[in-house]
Amino acid sequence: QVQMMESGGGLVQAGGSLRLSCTASGLTFTNRAIYWFRQAPGKEREGVSCLSWDNSKPIYADSVKGRFTISRDNAKNTLYLQMNSLKPEDTAMYYCARGTSLAYCSGSWGPVNAWGQGTQVTVSS
């Protein structure tokens, strides 16, 4: 069964930190671009961060630069998003996503061929 499952979301006060994880079964992140997206209520889904297949050229949305860090552990087939200095405007459902093989990140935030189910992050003021 192909599945991507996020974890680590929750309720945190402004200024706090969370680390999201995304573990896959039935598919691999090795040699793939990886992404984190988020969607706040009433808003469109937006790209948060991307890491290229060779871990080069990470990109971040302007709103999270300097606060969020994307990473992966291929041995564990797991992605991470470390989120520091959280703000109420970071409140959203966060999704991990897998890109195509040997792909580099770009401003197009894709293509994506697999999605996680999402984990809720709520930041209180």
PDB file of C-alpha atoms in Angstrom:
ATOM      1  CA  GLN A   1       0.000   0.000   0.000  1.00  0.00           C
ATOM      2  CA  VAL A   2       1.366   3.379  -1.045  1.00  0.00           C
ATOM      3  CA  GLN A   3       1.082   5.874   1.760  1.00  0.00           C
ATOM      4  CA  MET A   4       2.657   9.079   2.989  1.00  0.00           C
ATOM      5  CA  MET A   5       1.852  10.065   6.546  1.00  0.00           C
ATOM      6  CA  GLU A   6       2.664  13.345   8.252  1.00  0.00           C
ATOM      7  CA  SER A   7       3.055  13.750  11.992  1.00  0.00           C
ATOM      8  CA  GLY A   8       4.248  16.352  14.460  1.00  0.00           C
ATOM      9  CA  GLY A   9       1.544  18.929  14.054  1.00  0.00           C
ATOM     10  CA  GLY A  10      -0.308  20.434  16.961  1.00  0.00           C
ATOM     11  CA  LEU A  11      -1.086  23.569  18.921  1.00  0.00           C
ATOM     12  CA  VAL A  12       1.800  25.852  19.836  1.00  0.00           C
ATOM     13  CA  GLN A  13       2.144  29.399  21.078  1.00  0.00           C
ATOM     14  CA  ALA A  14       3.598  32.098  18.876  1.00  0.00           C
ATOM     15  CA  GLY A  15       7.365  31.969  18.986  1.00  0.00           C
ATOM     16  CA  GLY A  16       7.400  28.239  19.556  1.00  0.00           C
ATOM     17  CA  SER A  17       8.702  25.405  17.413  1.00  0.00           C
ATOM     18  CA  LEU A  18       7.426  22.223  15.838  1.00  0.00           C
ATOM     19  CA  ARG A  19       9.072  19.567  13.711  1.00  0.00           C
ATOM     20  CA  LEU A  20       6.899  17.891  11.130  1.00  0.00           C
ATOM     21  CA  SER A  21       7.774  14.456   9.812  1.00  0.00           C
ATOM     22  CA  CYS A  22       6.544  12.615   6.756  1.00  0.00           C
ATOM     23  CA  THR A  23       7.115   8.887   6.487  1.00  0.00           C
ATOM     24  CA  ALA A  24       6.410   6.908   3.364  1.00  0.00           C
ATOM     25  CA  SER A  25       5.528   3.308   2.745  1.00  0.00           C
ATOM     26  CA  GLY A  26       5.323   1.716  -0.649  1.00  0.00           C
ATOM     27  CA  LEU A  27       7.308   4.498  -2.272  1.00  0.00           C
ATOM     28  CA  THR A  28      10.697   6.113  -1.867  1.00  0.00           C
ATOM     29  CA  PHE A  29      11.949   9.670  -1.487  1.00  0.00           C
ATOM     30  CA  THR A  30      15.440   8.762  -2.655  1.00  0.00           C
ATOM     31  CA  ASN A  31      16.510  10.687  -5.743  1.00  0.00           C
ATOM     32  CA  ARG A  32      13.251  12.653  -5.686  1.00  0.00           C
ATOM     33  CA  ALA A  33      12.510  16.297  -5.113  1.00  0.00           C
ATOM     34  CA  ILE A  34      10.483  16.687  -1.939  1.00  0.00           C
ATOM     35  CA  TYR A  35       8.060  19.387  -0.881  1.00  0.00           C
ATOM     36  CA  TRP A  36       6.054  20.797   1.964  1.00  0.00           C
ATOM     37  CA  PHE A  37       2.853  22.684   1.220  1.00  0.00           C
ATOM     38  CA  ARG A  38       0.249  24.255   3.464  1.00  0.00           C
ATOM     39  CA  GLN A  39      -3.339  25.349   3.195  1.00  0.00           C
ATOM     40  CA  ALA A  40      -5.024  27.733   5.572  1.00  0.00           C
ATOM     41  CA  PRO A  41      -8.814  27.920   5.867  1.00  0.00           C
ATOM     42  CA  GLY A  42     -10.283  29.850   2.975  1.00  0.00           C
ATOM     43  CA  LYS A  43      -6.958  30.065   1.150  1.00  0.00           C
ATOM     44  CA  GLU A  44      -5.321  28.183  -1.676  1.00  0.00           C
ATOM     45  CA  ARG A  45      -2.635  25.603  -1.048  1.00  0.00           C
ATOM     46  CA  GLU A  46       0.797  27.202  -1.170  1.00  0.00           C
ATOM     47  CA  GLY A  47       4.321  25.910  -1.437  1.00  0.00           C
ATOM     48  CA  VAL A  48       6.331  26.216   1.755  1.00  0.00           C
ATOM     49  CA  SER A  49       9.622  24.514   0.973  1.00  0.00           C
ATOM     50  CA  CYS A  50      11.324  22.251  -1.531  1.00  0.00           C
ATOM     51  CA  LEU A  51      14.504  20.195  -1.465  1.00  0.00           C
ATOM     52  CA  SER A  52      16.019  18.960  -4.713  1.00  0.00           C
ATOM     53  CA  TRP A  53      16.728  15.299  -5.344  1.00  0.00           C
ATOM     54  CA  ASP A  54      20.407  15.710  -4.398  1.00  0.00           C
ATOM     55  CA  ASN A  55      19.609  17.904  -1.370  1.00  0.00           C
ATOM     56  CA  SER A  56      20.823  20.993  -3.194  1.00  0.00           C
ATOM     57  CA  LYS A  57      19.012  24.238  -3.911  1.00  0.00           C
ATOM     58  CA  PRO A  58      16.419  24.254  -1.139  1.00  0.00           C
ATOM     59  CA  ILE A  59      13.807  26.913  -1.633  1.00  0.00           C
ATOM     60  CA  TYR A  60      11.458  28.494   0.844  1.00  0.00           C
ATOM     61  CA  ALA A  61       8.422  30.703   0.601  1.00  0.00           C
ATOM     62  CA  ASP A  62       9.317  34.256   1.521  1.00  0.00           C
ATOM     63  CA  SER A  63       6.994  34.055   4.507  1.00  0.00           C
ATOM     64  CA  VAL A  64       9.020  31.263   6.143  1.00  0.00           C
ATOM     65  CA  LYS A  65      12.594  32.046   5.111  1.00  0.00           C
ATOM     66  CA  GLY A  66      14.967  32.009   8.032  1.00  0.00           C
ATOM     67  CA  ARG A  67      12.453  30.208  10.233  1.00  0.00           C
ATOM     68  CA  PHE A  68      11.777  26.854   8.544  1.00  0.00           C
ATOM     69  CA  THR A  69      14.251  24.169   7.465  1.00  0.00           C
ATOM     70  CA  ILE A  70      13.522  21.232   5.194  1.00  0.00           C
ATOM     71  CA  SER A  71      15.514  18.016   5.368  1.00  0.00           C
ATOM     72  CA  ARG A  72      15.317  14.316   4.682  1.00  0.00           C
ATOM     73  CA  ASP A  73      16.667  11.004   5.963  1.00  0.00           C
ATOM     74  CA  ASN A  74      16.771   8.584   3.071  1.00  0.00           C
ATOM     75  CA  ALA A  75      17.656   5.654   5.313  1.00  0.00           C
ATOM     76  CA  LYS A  76      14.405   6.205   7.200  1.00  0.00           C
ATOM     77  CA  ASN A  77      12.475   7.258   4.087  1.00  0.00           C
ATOM     78  CA  THR A  78      11.340  10.304   6.023  1.00  0.00           C
ATOM     79  CA  LEU A  79      11.071  14.021   5.358  1.00  0.00           C
ATOM     80  CA  TYR A  80      11.199  16.750   7.945  1.00  0.00           C
ATOM     81  CA  LEU A  81      10.180  20.371   8.296  1.00  0.00           C
ATOM     82  CA  GLN A  82      11.657  22.153  11.296  1.00  0.00           C
ATOM     83  CA  MET A  83       9.544  25.197  12.070  1.00  0.00           C
ATOM     84  CA  ASN A  84      10.873  27.817  14.465  1.00  0.00           C
ATOM     85  CA  SER A  85       9.615  31.216  15.572  1.00  0.00           C
ATOM     86  CA  LEU A  86       6.111  30.216  14.604  1.00  0.00           C
ATOM     87  CA  LYS A  87       3.541  32.920  13.944  1.00  0.00           C
ATOM     88  CA  PRO A  88      -0.272  32.799  13.994  1.00  0.00           C
ATOM     89  CA  GLU A  89      -0.220  33.215  10.214  1.00  0.00           C
ATOM     90  CA  ASP A  90       1.572  29.862   9.972  1.00  0.00           C
ATOM     91  CA  THR A  91      -1.646  28.174  11.085  1.00  0.00           C
ATOM     92  CA  ALA A  92      -2.634  25.723   8.351  1.00  0.00           C
ATOM     93  CA  MET A  93      -2.856  22.105   7.311  1.00  0.00           C
ATOM     94  CA  TYR A  94       0.622  21.029   6.246  1.00  0.00           C
ATOM     95  CA  TYR A  95       1.188  18.445   3.522  1.00  0.00           C
ATOM     96  CA  CYS A  96       4.292  16.637   2.392  1.00  0.00           C
ATOM     97  CA  ALA A  97       4.663  15.771  -1.263  1.00  0.00           C
ATOM     98  CA  ARG A  98       6.989  13.825  -3.506  1.00  0.00           C
ATOM     99  CA  GLY A  99       8.265  15.207  -6.762  1.00  0.00           C
ATOM    100  CA  THR A 100       9.718  13.577  -9.808  1.00  0.00           C
ATOM    101  CA  SER A 101      12.957  11.685 -10.102  1.00  0.00           C
ATOM    102  CA  LEU A 102      16.188  13.704 -10.309  1.00  0.00           C
ATOM    103  CA  ALA A 103      14.221  16.960 -10.175  1.00  0.00           C
ATOM    104  CA  TYR A 104      15.554  20.303  -8.932  1.00  0.00           C
ATOM    105  CA  CYS A 105      13.394  22.739  -7.035  1.00  0.00           C
ATOM    106  CA  SER A 106      11.951  25.701  -8.857  1.00  0.00           C
ATOM    107  CA  GLY A 107       9.398  28.374  -8.318  1.00  0.00           C
ATOM    108  CA  SER A 108       6.800  26.230 -10.023  1.00  0.00           C
ATOM    109  CA  TRP A 109       6.543  24.035  -6.892  1.00  0.00           C
ATOM    110  CA  GLY A 110       6.194  20.885  -8.890  1.00  0.00           C
ATOM    111  CA  PRO A 111       5.460  18.570 -10.506  1.00  0.00           C
ATOM    112  CA  VAL A 112       4.238  16.462  -7.608  1.00  0.00           C
ATOM    113  CA  ASN A 113       3.153  12.859  -7.970  1.00  0.00           C
ATOM    114  CA  ALA A 114       2.280  11.835  -4.419  1.00  0.00           C
ATOM    115  CA  TRP A 115       0.754  13.603  -1.426  1.00  0.00           C
ATOM    116  CA  GLY A 116       0.490  13.018   2.265  1.00  0.00           C
ATOM    117  CA  GLN A 117      -2.778  13.283   4.140  1.00  0.00           C
ATOM    118  CA  GLY A 118      -1.863  16.405   6.081  1.00  0.00           C
ATOM    119  CA  THR A 119      -1.190  17.436   9.659  1.00  0.00           C
ATOM    120  CA  GLN A 120      -2.729  20.463  11.352  1.00  0.00           C
ATOM    121  CA  VAL A 121      -0.533  23.195  12.780  1.00  0.00           C
ATOM    122  CA  THR A 122      -2.213  25.833  14.921  1.00  0.00           C
ATOM    123  CA  VAL A 123      -0.269  28.767  16.324  1.00  0.00           C
ATOM    124  CA  SER A 124      -1.931  30.807  19.024  1.00  0.00           C
ATOM    125  CA  SER A 125      -1.120  34.457  19.662  1.00  0.00           C
TER     126      SER A 125
END
